[in-house]
Amino acid sequence: MELSESFWNNKYLNDKTGWDLGEISNPLKEYFDQLKDKNLRILIPGGGNSYEAEYLFSLGFSNVFVVDIAEEPLKRIQKRVPNFPKENLIHANFFELEGVFDLIIEQTFFCAINPELRPDYAQKVNELLTGRGKLVGLLFDAILNEDHPPFGGSKREYEEYFTPYFKGSMEPCYNSSESRQGMELFIKMIKK
């Protein structure tokens, strides 16, 4: 399955972004609202239009980074939020990224990658996080598509990938956006 840069750029250029809520998801907004340390280094992998990065930036978080294999959504963020640091918009493959982050936010990226890469995702997140770093966000807890993204899954499956590297919670999300009610897990995992 080829989920290349051109595949994703074309999704944005042709407005085929059904996963995009057009705003920050409520669960992440509520989580961000309680964060106190504005100096946290935060990464949003496969960030797409990244309303999460925009929201964090508006709250005064200055070390927010978005990485995406597609250039088009990064251009859109820059246009929408002209003061967002251009150097924090990283046009790259997440699996080749280097750096260290305190917090990695999961919002639709995990369900967009080829499911065969899920063990690699967990390992890469572990590699990119500081000693007590966290992975926080949303995962689909539903059977979705098998031949194209978004790919679903279940808590039981996800635990296999994350348990070797993380401890924490993975619970049904009580405040999902209306279109995702009953289909999401909110994860808050701390690096072991």
Tab-separated table of C-alpha atoms in Angstrom:
chain	number	residue	atom	x	y	z
A	1	MET	CA	0.000	0.000	0.000
A	2	GLU	CA	1.572	3.255	-1.167
A	3	LEU	CA	0.775	6.114	1.215
A	4	SER	CA	3.351	8.441	-0.305
A	5	GLU	CA	3.878	12.171	-0.164
A	6	SER	CA	1.992	12.627	-3.444
A	7	PHE	CA	-0.910	10.488	-2.149
A	8	TRP	CA	-1.335	12.799	0.849
A	9	ASN	CA	-0.700	16.042	-1.035
A	10	ASN	CA	-3.426	15.050	-3.496
A	11	LYS	CA	-5.835	14.410	-0.627
A	12	TYR	CA	-5.387	18.027	0.499
A	13	LEU	CA	-5.356	19.538	-2.983
A	14	ASN	CA	-8.590	17.712	-3.885
A	15	ASP	CA	-10.304	18.347	-0.527
A	16	LYS	CA	-10.502	14.629	0.231
A	17	THR	CA	-9.881	15.116	3.952
A	18	GLY	CA	-12.934	13.556	5.580
A	19	TRP	CA	-10.952	12.878	8.767
A	20	ASP	CA	-10.363	16.625	9.240
A	21	LEU	CA	-12.759	18.128	11.804
A	22	GLY	CA	-11.969	21.686	10.675
A	23	GLU	CA	-11.113	22.590	14.268
A	24	ILE	CA	-9.301	21.232	17.284
A	25	SER	CA	-10.966	18.155	18.762
A	26	ASN	CA	-12.626	18.745	22.104
A	27	PRO	CA	-10.669	16.053	24.021
A	28	LEU	CA	-7.335	17.573	23.007
A	29	LYS	CA	-8.528	21.125	23.653
A	30	GLU	CA	-9.495	20.165	27.207
A	31	TYR	CA	-6.175	18.408	27.718
A	32	PHE	CA	-4.182	21.398	26.410
A	33	ASP	CA	-6.161	23.815	28.596
A	34	GLN	CA	-4.792	22.175	31.737
A	35	LEU	CA	-1.122	22.202	30.660
A	36	LYS	CA	0.945	24.693	32.662
A	37	ASP	CA	4.503	24.496	31.282
A	38	LYS	CA	4.574	26.675	28.155
A	39	ASN	CA	8.159	25.554	27.436
A	40	LEU	CA	7.251	21.938	26.701
A	41	ARG	CA	8.659	20.654	23.413
A	42	ILE	CA	5.553	19.291	21.706
A	43	LEU	CA	5.470	17.242	18.498
A	44	ILE	CA	2.401	16.582	16.367
A	45	PRO	CA	3.287	13.833	13.868
A	46	GLY	CA	1.352	13.626	10.611
A	47	GLY	CA	-0.175	16.878	11.772
A	48	GLY	CA	-2.089	17.728	8.626
A	49	ASN	CA	-3.937	21.034	9.023
A	50	SER	CA	-2.993	20.839	12.691
A	51	TYR	CA	-5.591	22.920	14.461
A	52	GLU	CA	-3.945	21.479	17.571
A	53	ALA	CA	-0.668	23.273	16.801
A	54	GLU	CA	-2.568	26.481	16.089
A	55	TYR	CA	-4.431	26.227	19.398
A	56	LEU	CA	-1.300	25.463	21.424
A	57	PHE	CA	0.497	28.388	19.756
A	58	SER	CA	-2.421	30.693	20.621
A	59	LEU	CA	-2.057	29.626	24.273
A	60	GLY	CA	1.611	30.686	24.270
A	61	PHE	CA	3.345	27.355	23.689
A	62	SER	CA	6.372	28.339	21.630
A	63	ASN	CA	8.013	24.924	21.119
A	64	VAL	CA	5.304	23.230	19.057
A	65	PHE	CA	6.493	21.213	16.060
A	66	VAL	CA	4.434	19.663	13.261
A	67	VAL	CA	5.911	16.990	11.018
A	68	ASP	CA	4.140	15.828	7.887
A	69	ILE	CA	5.231	13.877	4.825
A	70	ALA	CA	2.989	16.128	2.714
A	71	GLU	CA	3.973	19.738	2.134
A	72	GLU	CA	0.497	21.074	1.328
A	73	PRO	CA	-0.935	20.988	4.877
A	74	LEU	CA	2.226	22.638	6.224
A	75	LYS	CA	1.719	25.480	3.742
A	76	ARG	CA	-1.864	25.806	4.943
A	77	ILE	CA	-0.804	26.117	8.564
A	78	GLN	CA	1.706	28.819	7.641
A	79	LYS	CA	-0.949	30.713	5.703
A	80	ARG	CA	-3.559	30.359	8.473
A	81	VAL	CA	-1.134	31.209	11.290
A	82	PRO	CA	1.546	33.463	9.742
A	83	ASN	CA	3.356	33.960	13.068
A	84	PHE	CA	3.805	30.218	13.617
A	85	PRO	CA	7.572	29.545	13.422
A	86	LYS	CA	8.237	28.271	9.924
A	87	GLU	CA	11.178	26.184	11.163
A	88	ASN	CA	8.742	24.274	13.409
A	89	LEU	CA	6.833	23.024	10.361
A	90	ILE	CA	8.866	20.007	9.330
A	91	HIS	CA	8.369	18.491	5.888
A	92	ALA	CA	9.678	14.974	6.527
A	93	ASN	CA	8.834	11.347	7.120
A	94	PHE	CA	8.022	10.893	10.818
A	95	PHE	CA	9.977	7.632	10.895
A	96	GLU	CA	13.152	9.480	9.870
A	97	LEU	CA	12.711	12.377	12.310
A	98	GLU	CA	15.348	13.123	14.922
A	99	GLY	CA	14.999	15.169	18.080
A	100	VAL	CA	13.703	15.009	21.616
A	101	PHE	CA	10.227	16.019	22.787
A	102	ASP	CA	8.411	16.193	26.112
A	103	LEU	CA	4.997	15.498	24.628
A	104	ILE	CA	3.833	13.840	21.415
A	105	ILE	CA	0.237	14.404	20.366
A	106	GLU	CA	-1.625	11.695	18.474
A	107	GLN	CA	-4.488	12.959	16.333
A	108	THR	CA	-5.356	10.878	13.230
A	109	PHE	CA	-1.752	10.019	12.288
A	110	PHE	CA	-1.675	6.501	13.756
A	111	CYS	CA	-4.852	5.583	11.838
A	112	ALA	CA	-3.411	7.023	8.592
A	113	ILE	CA	-0.193	5.019	8.405
A	114	ASN	CA	-0.035	1.529	6.982
A	115	PRO	CA	-1.082	-0.752	9.886
A	116	GLU	CA	2.115	-2.773	9.335
A	117	LEU	CA	4.019	0.278	10.642
A	118	ARG	CA	2.206	0.441	13.983
A	119	PRO	CA	4.934	-1.394	15.942
A	120	ASP	CA	7.493	0.965	14.346
A	121	TYR	CA	5.339	3.943	15.363
A	122	ALA	CA	5.360	2.906	19.035
A	123	GLN	CA	9.123	2.379	18.934
A	124	LYS	CA	9.738	5.722	17.180
A	125	VAL	CA	7.564	7.647	19.650
A	126	ASN	CA	9.513	6.035	22.479
A	127	GLU	CA	12.781	7.043	20.807
A	128	LEU	CA	11.698	10.692	20.359
A	129	LEU	CA	10.413	11.243	23.909
A	130	THR	CA	12.428	12.510	26.860
A	131	GLY	CA	12.892	10.253	29.882
A	132	ARG	CA	9.426	10.952	31.346
A	133	GLY	CA	7.846	12.084	28.093
A	134	LYS	CA	4.204	11.465	27.243
A	135	LEU	CA	2.193	10.303	24.282
A	136	VAL	CA	-1.299	11.793	24.502
A	137	GLY	CA	-4.180	11.786	22.076
A	138	LEU	CA	-6.857	9.824	20.329
A	139	LEU	CA	-7.002	6.438	18.605
A	140	PHE	CA	-9.981	4.976	16.794
A	141	ASP	CA	-11.615	2.152	18.734
A	142	ALA	CA	-13.613	0.890	15.783
A	143	ILE	CA	-13.315	-1.231	12.674
A	144	LEU	CA	-12.913	1.183	9.797
A	145	ASN	CA	-11.205	0.493	6.459
A	146	GLU	CA	-8.845	-2.314	5.516
A	147	ASP	CA	-7.606	-1.073	2.144
A	148	HIS	CA	-7.207	2.679	2.717
A	149	PRO	CA	-6.945	5.139	5.599
A	150	PRO	CA	-8.293	5.734	8.115
A	151	PHE	CA	-7.527	2.319	9.549
A	152	GLY	CA	-9.253	1.390	12.772
A	153	GLY	CA	-8.362	-1.001	15.514
A	154	SER	CA	-9.010	-1.886	19.125
A	155	LYS	CA	-7.607	-1.243	22.572
A	156	ARG	CA	-6.405	-4.830	22.789
A	157	GLU	CA	-4.440	-4.488	19.548
A	158	TYR	CA	-2.939	-1.134	20.552
A	159	GLU	CA	-1.803	-2.423	23.934
A	160	GLU	CA	0.438	-4.915	22.142
A	161	TYR	CA	2.309	-2.054	20.458
A	162	PHE	CA	2.546	0.357	23.373
A	163	THR	CA	2.994	-1.842	26.457
A	164	PRO	CA	6.687	-2.571	25.800
A	165	TYR	CA	7.496	1.154	25.903
A	166	PHE	CA	4.783	2.911	27.916
A	167	LYS	CA	2.583	2.766	30.963
A	168	GLY	CA	-0.603	4.736	31.339
A	169	SER	CA	-4.221	4.803	30.327
A	170	MET	CA	-6.168	4.039	27.185
A	171	GLU	CA	-9.855	4.600	27.891
A	172	PRO	CA	-13.054	5.230	25.937
A	173	CYS	CA	-13.230	8.935	25.178
A	174	TYR	CA	-16.207	10.576	26.910
A	175	ASN	CA	-15.990	13.945	25.126
A	176	SER	CA	-15.373	13.020	21.490
A	177	SER	CA	-16.579	15.207	18.677
A	178	GLU	CA	-20.120	14.313	17.668
A	179	SER	CA	-19.092	12.450	14.511
A	180	ARG	CA	-16.695	10.265	16.510
A	181	GLN	CA	-18.847	9.500	19.577
A	182	GLY	CA	-18.248	5.959	20.830
A	183	MET	CA	-15.391	5.404	18.365
A	184	GLU	CA	-12.345	6.812	20.165
A	185	LEU	CA	-9.936	5.988	22.929
A	186	PHE	CA	-8.173	8.776	24.797
A	187	ILE	CA	-4.609	7.723	25.474
A	188	LYS	CA	-2.237	9.167	28.036
A	189	MET	CA	0.943	7.122	28.028
A	190	ILE	CA	4.165	7.829	29.906
A	191	LYS	CA	7.490	6.501	28.686
A	192	LYS	CA	8.783	3.640	30.874
